mmCIF file with all atom_site columns, C-alpha atoms in Angstrom:
data_model
loop_
_atom_site.group_PDB
_atom_site.id
_atom_site.type_symbol
_atom_site.label_atom_id
_atom_site.label_alt_id
_atom_site.label_comp_id
_atom_site.label_asym_id
_atom_site.label_entity_id
_atom_site.label_seq_id
_atom_site.pdbx_PDB_ins_code
_atom_site.Cartn_x
_atom_site.Cartn_y
_atom_site.Cartn_z
_atom_site.occupancy
_atom_site.B_iso_or_equiv
_atom_site.pdbx_formal_charge
_atom_site.auth_seq_id
_atom_site.auth_comp_id
_atom_site.auth_asym_id
_atom_site.auth_atom_id
_atom_site.pdbx_PDB_model_num
ATOM 1   C CA . MET A 1 1   ? -0.068  -0.105  -0.118  1.00 0.00 ? 184 MET A CA 1
ATOM 2   C CA . ASP A 1 2   ? 2.848   2.271   0.860   1.00 0.00 ? 185 ASP A CA 1
ATOM 3   C CA . LYS A 1 3   ? 4.326   1.466   -2.532  1.00 0.00 ? 186 LYS A CA 1
ATOM 4   C CA . ALA A 1 4   ? 0.978   2.349   -4.334  1.00 0.00 ? 187 ALA A CA 1
ATOM 5   C CA . ILE A 1 5   ? 1.034   5.608   -2.421  1.00 0.00 ? 188 ILE A CA 1
ATOM 6   C CA . GLN A 1 6   ? 4.507   6.401   -3.772  1.00 0.00 ? 189 GLN A CA 1
ATOM 7   C CA . LEU A 1 7   ? 3.728   5.655   -7.025  1.00 0.00 ? 190 LEU A CA 1
ATOM 8   C CA . PHE A 1 8   ? 0.525   7.879   -6.848  1.00 0.00 ? 191 PHE A CA 1
ATOM 9   C CA . ASN A 1 9   ? 2.863   10.564  -5.520  1.00 0.00 ? 192 ASN A CA 1
ATOM 10  C CA . GLN A 1 10  ? 5.291   10.260  -8.193  1.00 0.00 ? 193 GLN A CA 1
ATOM 11  C CA . VAL A 1 11  ? 2.568   10.498  -10.825 1.00 0.00 ? 194 VAL A CA 1
ATOM 12  C CA . VAL A 1 12  ? 1.448   13.613  -9.394  1.00 0.00 ? 195 VAL A CA 1
ATOM 13  C CA . ALA A 1 13  ? 4.774   15.176  -9.271  1.00 0.00 ? 196 ALA A CA 1
ATOM 14  C CA . VAL A 1 14  ? 5.497   14.364  -13.139 1.00 0.00 ? 197 VAL A CA 1
ATOM 15  C CA . THR A 1 15  ? 2.078   15.597  -14.167 1.00 0.00 ? 198 THR A CA 1
ATOM 16  C CA . ARG A 1 16  ? 2.645   18.453  -11.693 1.00 0.00 ? 199 ARG A CA 1
ATOM 17  C CA . ARG A 1 17  ? -0.924  18.224  -10.107 1.00 0.00 ? 200 ARG A CA 1
ATOM 18  C CA . SER A 1 18  ? -1.192  19.649  -6.717  1.00 0.00 ? 201 SER A CA 1
ATOM 19  C CA . HIS A 1 19  ? -2.778  16.925  -4.803  1.00 0.00 ? 202 HIS A CA 1
ATOM 20  C CA . GLN A 1 20  ? -0.527  14.919  -2.889  1.00 0.00 ? 203 GLN A CA 1
ATOM 21  C CA . SER A 1 21  ? -2.339  13.431  -0.067  1.00 0.00 ? 204 SER A CA 1
ATOM 22  C CA . ALA A 1 22  ? -4.222  10.181  1.335   1.00 0.00 ? 205 ALA A CA 1
ATOM 23  C CA . PRO A 1 23  ? -7.428  11.725  0.613   1.00 0.00 ? 206 PRO A CA 1
ATOM 24  C CA . ALA A 1 24  ? -6.359  12.219  -3.290  1.00 0.00 ? 207 ALA A CA 1
ATOM 25  C CA . PHE A 1 25  ? -4.996  8.741   -3.252  1.00 0.00 ? 208 PHE A CA 1
ATOM 26  C CA . ALA A 1 26  ? -8.450  7.531   -2.145  1.00 0.00 ? 209 ALA A CA 1
ATOM 27  C CA . GLU A 1 27  ? -10.286 9.919   -4.847  1.00 0.00 ? 210 GLU A CA 1
ATOM 28  C CA . ALA A 1 28  ? -7.985  8.178   -7.354  1.00 0.00 ? 211 ALA A CA 1
ATOM 29  C CA . ILE A 1 29  ? -8.618  4.643   -6.295  1.00 0.00 ? 212 ILE A CA 1
ATOM 30  C CA . ALA A 1 30  ? -12.523 5.550   -6.392  1.00 0.00 ? 213 ALA A CA 1
ATOM 31  C CA . VAL A 1 31  ? -12.263 6.764   -9.846  1.00 0.00 ? 214 VAL A CA 1
ATOM 32  C CA . ILE A 1 32  ? -10.260 3.632   -10.899 1.00 0.00 ? 215 ILE A CA 1
ATOM 33  C CA . ASN A 1 33  ? -12.818 1.271   -9.366  1.00 0.00 ? 216 ASN A CA 1
ATOM 34  C CA . ASN A 1 34  ? -15.535 2.977   -11.130 1.00 0.00 ? 217 ASN A CA 1
ATOM 35  C CA . GLU A 1 35  ? -13.877 2.131   -14.383 1.00 0.00 ? 218 GLU A CA 1
ATOM 36  C CA . LEU A 1 36  ? -12.947 -1.354  -13.099 1.00 0.00 ? 219 LEU A CA 1
ATOM 37  C CA . SER A 1 37  ? -16.572 -2.096  -12.353 1.00 0.00 ? 220 SER A CA 1
ATOM 38  C CA . ASN A 1 38  ? -17.358 -2.311  -16.157 1.00 0.00 ? 221 ASN A CA 1
ATOM 39  C CA . ILE A 1 39  ? -15.222 -5.486  -16.087 1.00 0.00 ? 222 ILE A CA 1
ATOM 40  C CA . ASP A 1 40  ? -16.194 -6.672  -12.551 1.00 0.00 ? 223 ASP A CA 1
ATOM 41  C CA . MET A 1 41  ? -12.934 -5.731  -11.195 1.00 0.00 ? 224 MET A CA 1
ATOM 42  C CA . LEU A 1 42  ? -11.959 -4.130  -7.984  1.00 0.00 ? 225 LEU A CA 1
ATOM 43  C CA . LEU A 1 43  ? -9.075  -2.762  -6.160  1.00 0.00 ? 226 LEU A CA 1
ATOM 44  C CA . LYS A 1 44  ? -9.430  -3.337  -2.547  1.00 0.00 ? 227 LYS A CA 1
ATOM 45  C CA . GLU A 1 45  ? -7.436  -2.530  0.364   1.00 0.00 ? 228 GLU A CA 1
ATOM 46  C CA . THR A 1 46  ? -6.270  -5.405  2.965   1.00 0.00 ? 229 THR A CA 1
ATOM 47  C CA . ARG A 1 47  ? -3.670  -6.216  5.329   1.00 0.00 ? 230 ARG A CA 1
ATOM 48  C CA . ASP A 1 48  ? -1.392  -9.219  5.346   1.00 0.00 ? 231 ASP A CA 1
ATOM 49  C CA . GLU A 1 49  ? -2.295  -11.496 8.296   1.00 0.00 ? 232 GLU A CA 1
ATOM 50  C CA . TRP A 1 50  ? 1.303   -12.257 9.055   1.00 0.00 ? 233 TRP A CA 1
ATOM 51  C CA . THR A 1 51  ? 3.025   -8.748  8.529   1.00 0.00 ? 234 THR A CA 1
ATOM 52  C CA . GLY A 1 52  ? -0.034  -6.403  9.203   1.00 0.00 ? 235 GLY A CA 1
ATOM 53  C CA . VAL A 1 53  ? 1.197   -4.566  6.069   1.00 0.00 ? 236 VAL A CA 1
ATOM 54  C CA . SER A 1 54  ? -1.446  -2.813  4.281   1.00 0.00 ? 237 SER A CA 1
ATOM 55  C CA . MET A 1 55  ? -1.672  -3.570  0.497   1.00 0.00 ? 238 MET A CA 1
ATOM 56  C CA . LEU A 1 56  ? -3.945  -3.189  -2.690  1.00 0.00 ? 239 LEU A CA 1
ATOM 57  C CA . VAL A 1 57  ? -5.453  -6.360  -4.029  1.00 0.00 ? 240 VAL A CA 1
ATOM 58  C CA . MET A 1 58  ? -7.401  -6.428  -7.432  1.00 0.00 ? 241 MET A CA 1
ATOM 59  C CA . MET A 1 59  ? -9.950  -8.911  -6.867  1.00 0.00 ? 242 MET A CA 1
ATOM 60  C CA . ASN A 1 60  ? -12.816 -10.243 -9.305  1.00 0.00 ? 243 ASN A CA 1
ATOM 61  C CA . THR A 1 61  ? -16.372 -9.286  -8.165  1.00 0.00 ? 244 THR A CA 1
ATOM 62  C CA . THR A 1 62  ? -18.319 -11.662 -10.433 1.00 0.00 ? 245 THR A CA 1
ATOM 63  C CA . GLU A 1 63  ? -20.814 -14.177 -8.981  1.00 0.00 ? 246 GLU A CA 1
ATOM 64  C CA . ASP A 1 64  ? -18.308 -16.872 -9.195  1.00 0.00 ? 247 ASP A CA 1
ATOM 65  C CA . PRO A 1 65  ? -14.814 -15.359 -8.462  1.00 0.00 ? 248 PRO A CA 1
ATOM 66  C CA . TYR A 1 66  ? -13.272 -18.642 -7.944  1.00 0.00 ? 249 TYR A CA 1
ATOM 67  C CA . VAL A 1 67  ? -13.533 -19.922 -11.654 1.00 0.00 ? 250 VAL A CA 1
ATOM 68  C CA . GLN A 1 68  ? -13.039 -16.441 -13.041 1.00 0.00 ? 251 GLN A CA 1
ATOM 69  C CA . THR A 1 69  ? -9.964  -15.477 -11.367 1.00 0.00 ? 252 THR A CA 1
ATOM 70  C CA . MET A 1 70  ? -8.249  -18.855 -11.888 1.00 0.00 ? 253 MET A CA 1
ATOM 71  C CA . THR A 1 71  ? -8.662  -19.371 -15.340 1.00 0.00 ? 254 THR A CA 1
ATOM 72  C CA . PRO A 1 72  ? -4.986  -20.027 -16.300 1.00 0.00 ? 255 PRO A CA 1
ATOM 73  C CA . TYR A 1 73  ? -5.486  -23.344 -14.458 1.00 0.00 ? 256 TYR A CA 1
ATOM 74  C CA . THR A 1 74  ? -6.732  -26.708 -16.124 1.00 0.00 ? 257 THR A CA 1
ATOM 75  C CA . PRO A 1 75  ? -9.733  -28.318 -14.785 1.00 0.00 ? 258 PRO A CA 1
ATOM 76  C CA . ARG A 1 76  ? -7.675  -31.079 -12.807 1.00 0.00 ? 259 ARG A CA 1
ATOM 77  C CA . GLU A 1 77  ? -5.528  -28.193 -11.015 1.00 0.00 ? 260 GLU A CA 1
ATOM 78  C CA . LEU A 1 78  ? -8.592  -26.759 -10.206 1.00 0.00 ? 261 LEU A CA 1
ATOM 79  C CA . GLU A 1 79  ? -9.861  -29.573 -8.600  1.00 0.00 ? 262 GLU A CA 1
ATOM 80  C CA . TYR A 1 80  ? -6.816  -30.227 -6.717  1.00 0.00 ? 263 TYR A CA 1
ATOM 81  C CA . TYR A 1 81  ? -6.904  -26.563 -5.395  1.00 0.00 ? 264 TYR A CA 1
ATOM 82  C CA . ARG A 1 82  ? -10.572 -26.866 -4.508  1.00 0.00 ? 265 ARG A CA 1
ATOM 83  C CA . HIS A 1 83  ? -9.855  -30.225 -2.286  1.00 0.00 ? 266 HIS A CA 1
ATOM 84  C CA . MET A 1 84  ? -6.990  -28.248 -0.841  1.00 0.00 ? 267 MET A CA 1
ATOM 85  C CA . ILE A 1 85  ? -8.806  -25.083 0.131   1.00 0.00 ? 268 ILE A CA 1
ATOM 86  C CA . GLU A 1 86  ? -11.301 -27.618 1.911   1.00 0.00 ? 269 GLU A CA 1
ATOM 87  C CA . ILE A 1 87  ? -8.715  -29.405 3.848   1.00 0.00 ? 270 ILE A CA 1
ATOM 88  C CA . ILE A 1 88  ? -7.344  -26.270 5.115   1.00 0.00 ? 271 ILE A CA 1
ATOM 89  C CA . VAL A 1 89  ? -10.768 -24.691 5.922   1.00 0.00 ? 272 VAL A CA 1
ATOM 90  C CA . LYS A 1 90  ? -11.437 -27.632 7.847   1.00 0.00 ? 273 LYS A CA 1
ATOM 91  C CA . ALA A 1 91  ? -8.106  -28.067 9.582   1.00 0.00 ? 274 ALA A CA 1
ATOM 92  C CA . PRO A 1 92  ? -7.958  -29.675 12.967  1.00 0.00 ? 275 PRO A CA 1
ATOM 93  C CA . ASN A 1 93  ? -7.856  -26.989 15.568  1.00 0.00 ? 276 ASN A CA 1
ATOM 94  C CA . GLU A 1 94  ? -8.161  -24.211 12.966  1.00 0.00 ? 277 GLU A CA 1
ATOM 95  C CA . THR A 1 95  ? -4.724  -24.305 12.086  1.00 0.00 ? 278 THR A CA 1
ATOM 96  C CA . TRP A 1 96  ? -6.073  -23.221 8.569   1.00 0.00 ? 279 TRP A CA 1
ATOM 97  C CA . ALA A 1 97  ? -2.730  -24.934 7.073   1.00 0.00 ? 280 ALA A CA 1
ATOM 98  C CA . ILE A 1 98  ? -2.127  -28.351 5.112   1.00 0.00 ? 281 ILE A CA 1
ATOM 99  C CA . SER A 1 99  ? 1.258   -30.071 5.554   1.00 0.00 ? 282 SER A CA 1
ATOM 100 C CA . GLN A 1 100 ? 3.608   -30.414 2.961   1.00 0.00 ? 283 GLN A CA 1
ATOM 101 C CA . ALA A 1 101 ? 3.402   -34.212 2.894   1.00 0.00 ? 284 ALA A CA 1
ATOM 102 C CA . ALA A 1 102 ? -0.482  -34.096 2.676   1.00 0.00 ? 285 ALA A CA 1
ATOM 103 C CA . ALA A 1 103 ? -0.305  -31.382 -0.076  1.00 0.00 ? 286 ALA A CA 1
ATOM 104 C CA . LEU A 1 104 ? 1.749   -33.830 -1.965  1.00 0.00 ? 287 LEU A CA 1
ATOM 105 C CA . GLN A 1 105 ? -0.125  -36.888 -1.294  1.00 0.00 ? 288 GLN A CA 1
ATOM 106 C CA . LEU A 1 106 ? -3.519  -35.079 -2.356  1.00 0.00 ? 289 LEU A CA 1
ATOM 107 C CA . GLY A 1 107 ? -2.525  -34.895 -6.048  1.00 0.00 ? 290 GLY A CA 1
ATOM 108 C CA . PRO A 1 108 ? -2.572  -38.598 -6.715  1.00 0.00 ? 291 PRO A CA 1
ATOM 109 C CA . SER A 1 109 ? -5.449  -39.435 -4.431  1.00 0.00 ? 292 SER A CA 1
ATOM 110 C CA . LEU A 1 110 ? -8.005  -37.495 -6.744  1.00 0.00 ? 293 LEU A CA 1
ATOM 111 C CA . LYS A 1 111 ? -9.698  -38.907 -9.717  1.00 0.00 ? 294 LYS A CA 1
ATOM 112 C CA . SER A 1 112 ? -7.764  -36.705 -11.905 1.00 0.00 ? 295 SER A CA 1
ATOM 113 C CA . GLY A 1 113 ? -4.508  -38.369 -10.665 1.00 0.00 ? 296 GLY A CA 1
ATOM 114 C CA . LEU A 1 114 ? -1.783  -35.744 -10.605 1.00 0.00 ? 297 LEU A CA 1
ATOM 115 C CA . THR A 1 115 ? 1.428   -37.324 -10.259 1.00 0.00 ? 298 THR A CA 1
ATOM 116 C CA . ILE A 1 116 ? 3.790   -36.305 -7.292  1.00 0.00 ? 299 ILE A CA 1
ATOM 117 C CA . GLY A 1 117 ? 5.841   -34.355 -9.483  1.00 0.00 ? 300 GLY A CA 1
ATOM 118 C CA . LYS A 1 118 ? 2.764   -32.234 -11.188 1.00 0.00 ? 301 LYS A CA 1
ATOM 119 C CA . THR A 1 119 ? 1.592   -31.738 -7.823  1.00 0.00 ? 302 THR A CA 1
ATOM 120 C CA . GLU A 1 120 ? 4.819   -30.328 -6.674  1.00 0.00 ? 303 GLU A CA 1
ATOM 121 C CA . GLU A 1 121 ? 5.002   -28.067 -9.711  1.00 0.00 ? 304 GLU A CA 1
ATOM 122 C CA . LEU A 1 122 ? 1.277   -27.040 -9.179  1.00 0.00 ? 305 LEU A CA 1
ATOM 123 C CA . LEU A 1 123 ? 1.968   -26.012 -5.696  1.00 0.00 ? 306 LEU A CA 1
ATOM 124 C CA . ASN A 1 124 ? 4.944   -23.901 -6.695  1.00 0.00 ? 307 ASN A CA 1
ATOM 125 C CA . ARG A 1 125 ? 2.848   -22.051 -9.268  1.00 0.00 ? 308 ARG A CA 1
ATOM 126 C CA . LEU A 1 126 ? 0.056   -21.542 -6.598  1.00 0.00 ? 309 LEU A CA 1
ATOM 127 C CA . GLU A 1 127 ? 2.721   -19.918 -4.496  1.00 0.00 ? 310 GLU A CA 1
ATOM 128 C CA . GLU A 1 128 ? 4.072   -17.929 -7.127  1.00 0.00 ? 311 GLU A CA 1
ATOM 129 C CA . ASP A 1 129 ? 0.751   -16.719 -8.411  1.00 0.00 ? 312 ASP A CA 1
ATOM 130 C CA . GLY A 1 130 ? -0.119  -15.559 -4.722  1.00 0.00 ? 313 GLY A CA 1
ATOM 131 C CA . TRP A 1 131 ? -2.813  -18.075 -3.992  1.00 0.00 ? 314 TRP A CA 1
ATOM 132 C CA . LEU A 1 132 ? -0.476  -20.077 -1.444  1.00 0.00 ? 315 LEU A CA 1
ATOM 133 C CA . ARG A 1 133 ? 1.882   -19.159 1.273   1.00 0.00 ? 316 ARG A CA 1
ATOM 134 C CA . VAL A 1 134 ? 4.398   -21.318 2.629   1.00 0.00 ? 317 VAL A CA 1
ATOM 135 C CA . CYS A 1 135 ? 4.864   -21.342 6.547   1.00 0.00 ? 318 CYS A CA 1
ATOM 136 C CA . SER A 1 136 ? 8.281   -21.822 8.158   1.00 0.00 ? 319 SER A CA 1
ATOM 137 C CA . ASP A 1 137 ? 7.375   -25.402 8.913   1.00 0.00 ? 320 ASP A CA 1
ATOM 138 C CA . GLY A 1 138 ? 6.679   -26.248 5.211   1.00 0.00 ? 321 GLY A CA 1
ATOM 139 C CA . SER A 1 139 ? 3.048   -26.240 5.690   1.00 0.00 ? 322 SER A CA 1
ATOM 140 C CA . TYR A 1 140 ? 0.725   -24.311 3.151   1.00 0.00 ? 323 TYR A CA 1
ATOM 141 C CA . ALA A 1 141 ? -1.518  -21.745 3.892   1.00 0.00 ? 324 ALA A CA 1
ATOM 142 C CA . LEU A 1 142 ? -4.139  -19.249 2.140   1.00 0.00 ? 325 LEU A CA 1
ATOM 143 C CA . ALA A 1 143 ? -2.015  -16.334 0.964   1.00 0.00 ? 326 ALA A CA 1
ATOM 144 C CA . PRO A 1 144 ? -3.787  -12.724 0.977   1.00 0.00 ? 327 PRO A CA 1
ATOM 145 C CA . ARG A 1 145 ? -4.732  -13.210 -2.751  1.00 0.00 ? 328 ARG A CA 1
ATOM 146 C CA . SER A 1 146 ? -7.164  -16.015 -1.829  1.00 0.00 ? 329 SER A CA 1
ATOM 147 C CA . ILE A 1 147 ? -8.460  -14.745 1.470   1.00 0.00 ? 330 ILE A CA 1
ATOM 148 C CA . VAL A 1 148 ? -9.606  -11.660 -0.486  1.00 0.00 ? 331 VAL A CA 1
ATOM 149 C CA . GLU A 1 149 ? -10.747 -12.823 -4.042  1.00 0.00 ? 332 GLU A CA 1
ATOM 150 C CA . LEU A 1 150 ? -12.176 -16.044 -2.653  1.00 0.00 ? 333 LEU A CA 1
ATOM 151 C CA . GLU A 1 151 ? -13.814 -14.801 0.683   1.00 0.00 ? 334 GLU A CA 1
ATOM 152 C CA . SER A 1 152 ? -17.422 -14.915 -1.056  1.00 0.00 ? 335 SER A CA 1
ATOM 153 C CA . TYR A 1 153 ? -17.085 -18.451 -2.238  1.00 0.00 ? 336 TYR A CA 1
ATOM 154 C CA . LEU A 1 154 ? -15.402 -19.633 1.223   1.00 0.00 ? 337 LEU A CA 1
ATOM 155 C CA . CYS A 1 155 ? -18.290 -18.001 3.205   1.00 0.00 ? 338 CYS A CA 1
ATOM 156 C CA . LYS A 1 156 ? -20.823 -19.578 0.874   1.00 0.00 ? 339 LYS A CA 1
ATOM 157 C CA . THR A 1 157 ? -19.123 -23.024 0.756   1.00 0.00 ? 340 THR A CA 1
ATOM 158 C CA . PHE A 1 158 ? -18.070 -23.615 4.229   1.00 0.00 ? 341 PHE A CA 1
ATOM 159 C CA . GLY A 1 159 ? -20.193 -21.107 6.352   1.00 0.00 ? 342 GLY A CA 1
ATOM 160 C CA . GLU A 1 160 ? -19.630 -19.094 9.536   1.00 0.00 ? 343 GLU A CA 1
ATOM 161 C CA . ASN A 1 161 ? -18.835 -22.289 11.353  1.00 0.00 ? 344 ASN A CA 1
ATOM 162 C CA . HIS A 1 162 ? -15.683 -22.449 9.871   1.00 0.00 ? 345 HIS A CA 1
ATOM 163 C CA . VAL A 1 163 ? -15.130 -19.007 8.154   1.00 0.00 ? 346 VAL A CA 1
ATOM 164 C CA . HIS A 1 164 ? -14.623 -16.210 10.515  1.00 0.00 ? 347 HIS A CA 1
ATOM 165 C CA . HIS A 1 165 ? -14.379 -12.520 10.549  1.00 0.00 ? 348 HIS A CA 1
ATOM 166 C CA . CYS A 1 166 ? -12.317 -9.990  12.885  1.00 0.00 ? 349 CYS A CA 1
ATOM 167 C CA . ILE A 1 167 ? -14.502 -8.337  15.485  1.00 0.00 ? 350 ILE A CA 1
ATOM 168 C CA . ILE A 1 168 ? -12.270 -5.336  14.952  1.00 0.00 ? 351 ILE A CA 1
ATOM 169 C CA . CYS A 1 169 ? -12.115 -4.625  11.340  1.00 0.00 ? 352 CYS A CA 1
ATOM 170 C CA . THR A 1 170 ? -14.757 -7.141  10.297  1.00 0.00 ? 353 THR A CA 1
ATOM 171 C CA . GLU A 1 171 ? -12.250 -8.645  7.317   1.00 0.00 ? 354 GLU A CA 1
ATOM 172 C CA . MET A 1 172 ? -12.017 -12.472 7.069   1.00 0.00 ? 355 MET A CA 1
ATOM 173 C CA . VAL A 1 173 ? -9.555  -13.787 9.572   1.00 0.00 ? 356 VAL A CA 1
ATOM 174 C CA . THR A 1 174 ? -7.410  -17.138 9.318   1.00 0.00 ? 357 THR A CA 1
ATOM 175 C CA . ARG A 1 175 ? -4.525  -16.326 11.685  1.00 0.00 ? 358 ARG A CA 1
ATOM 176 C CA . GLY A 1 176 ? -4.708  -14.089 14.819  1.00 0.00 ? 359 GLY A CA 1
ATOM 177 C CA . LYS A 1 177 ? -6.268  -14.730 18.159  1.00 0.00 ? 360 LYS A CA 1
ATOM 178 C CA . ARG A 1 178 ? -9.631  -15.888 19.518  1.00 0.00 ? 361 ARG A CA 1
ATOM 179 C CA . CYS A 1 179 ? -11.386 -15.190 22.412  1.00 0.00 ? 362 CYS A CA 1
ATOM 180 C CA . CYS A 1 180 ? -12.511 -18.414 24.687  1.00 0.00 ? 363 CYS A CA 1
ATOM 181 C CA . SER A 1 181 ? -15.168 -16.100 26.502  1.00 0.00 ? 364 SER A CA 1
ATOM 182 C CA . CYS A 1 182 ? -16.905 -14.589 23.703  1.00 0.00 ? 365 CYS A CA 1
ATOM 183 C CA . SER A 1 183 ? -15.612 -16.749 20.501  1.00 0.00 ? 366 SER A CA 1
ATOM 184 C CA . GLY A 1 184 ? -14.393 -13.687 18.949  1.00 0.00 ? 367 GLY A CA 1
ATOM 185 C CA . TYR A 1 185 ? -11.854 -13.826 16.339  1.00 0.00 ? 368 TYR A CA 1
ATOM 186 C CA . ILE A 1 186 ? -9.098  -11.069 15.791  1.00 0.00 ? 369 ILE A CA 1
ATOM 187 C CA . HIS A 1 187 ? -6.276  -10.409 13.463  1.00 0.00 ? 370 HIS A CA 1
ATOM 188 C CA . HIS A 1 188 ? -2.668  -10.318 15.379  1.00 0.00 ? 371 HIS A CA 1
ATOM 189 C CA . HIS A 1 189 ? -2.386  -6.616  13.798  1.00 0.00 ? 372 HIS A CA 1
ATOM 190 C CA . CYS A 1 190 ? -5.715  -5.546  14.957  1.00 0.00 ? 373 CYS A CA 1
ATOM 191 C CA . PHE A 1 191 ? -5.065  -6.818  18.688  1.00 0.00 ? 374 PHE A CA 1
ATOM 192 C CA . ALA A 1 192 ? -1.845  -5.133  18.563  1.00 0.00 ? 375 ALA A CA 1
ATOM 193 C CA . HIS A 1 193 ? -3.447  -1.910  17.750  1.00 0.00 ? 376 HIS A CA 1
ATOM 194 C CA . THR A 1 194 ? -6.530  -2.185  20.239  1.00 0.00 ? 377 THR A CA 1
ATOM 195 C CA . ALA A 1 195 ? -4.924  -4.415  23.026  1.00 0.00 ? 378 ALA A CA 1
ATOM 196 C CA . GLY A 1 196 ? -7.821  -6.672  22.382  1.00 0.00 ? 379 GLY A CA 1
ATOM 197 C CA . ASN A 1 197 ? -10.133 -4.275  23.721  1.00 0.00 ? 380 ASN A CA 1
ATOM 198 C CA . HIS A 1 198 ? -13.883 -4.905  22.356  1.00 0.00 ? 381 HIS A CA 1
ATOM 199 C CA . ALA A 1 199 ? -17.434 -5.303  23.313  1.00 0.00 ? 382 ALA A CA 1
ATOM 200 C CA . CYS A 1 200 ? -17.498 -8.336  25.429  1.00 0.00 ? 383 CYS A CA 1
ATOM 201 C CA . SER A 1 201 ? -19.574 -9.203  28.436  1.00 0.00 ? 384 SER A CA 1
ATOM 202 C CA . HIS A 1 202 ? -16.775 -11.318 29.877  1.00 0.00 ? 385 HIS A CA 1
ATOM 203 C CA . PRO A 1 203 ? -13.324 -10.982 30.648  1.00 0.00 ? 386 PRO A CA 1
ATOM 204 C CA . CYS A 1 204 ? -11.463 -12.001 27.342  1.00 0.00 ? 387 CYS A CA 1
ATOM 205 C CA . GLN A 1 205 ? -9.222  -14.909 27.328  1.00 0.00 ? 388 GLN A CA 1
ATOM 206 C CA . TYR A 1 206 ? -7.270  -15.193 24.115  1.00 0.00 ? 389 TYR A CA 1
ATOM 207 C CA . GLU A 1 207 ? -5.551  -18.107 22.565  1.00 0.00 ? 390 GLU A CA 1
ATOM 208 C CA . PRO A 1 208 ? -3.569  -18.017 19.433  1.00 0.00 ? 391 PRO A CA 1
ATOM 209 C CA . PHE A 1 209 ? -5.132  -19.789 16.356  1.00 0.00 ? 392 PHE A CA 1
ATOM 210 C CA . GLY A 1 210 ? -4.237  -20.133 12.533  1.00 0.00 ? 393 GLY A CA 1
ATOM 211 C CA . SER A 1 211 ? -1.036  -21.192 10.595  1.00 0.00 ? 394 SER A CA 1
ATOM 212 C CA . PRO A 1 212 ? 2.436   -20.892 12.022  1.00 0.00 ? 395 PRO A CA 1
ATOM 213 C CA . GLU A 1 213 ? 4.887   -17.984 10.887  1.00 0.00 ? 396 GLU A CA 1
#
């Protein structure tokens, strides 16, 4: 996000316009989004759940963004990713991750029958394209692109029993803290900014959840 604002200010400087500010940047994004709406696209601000860094993500706003945004992938590869998403979302103890071994074994286990080699190549592509993130222990988790672009799909498919939203920023959360008293979920960066203060009728007892670093 900071780089986007810097680029905006550079454009303003080159074109000798007088507006170099956050409001002007927001106005520029609004104008761009107005044009992008004609092709069912949107620039959305979000934060990286691992770093808390603000970023802009271009997302598809069609009814089924899952299919629309992943057209470079073959039907077999999409089948693999759908199954992988389900495993990640339904991971025990809400770890929101799949081990490297399980991810590799998933390919050959499907009807499409991806080989281990092809599965490994696909995992690398999904990481490079910003759909997956490799954690410190080698497991795979959903990257910011997946969370933003597939949120609608995830909510409709898995429901509120599996998909949660931060009680502070209301964005989808897959990694952070959960309150044992009110069952609320909160991003690490939101917790850091608010010290975990929110409208809870009980003393909050937080525990971490989600994928490792």
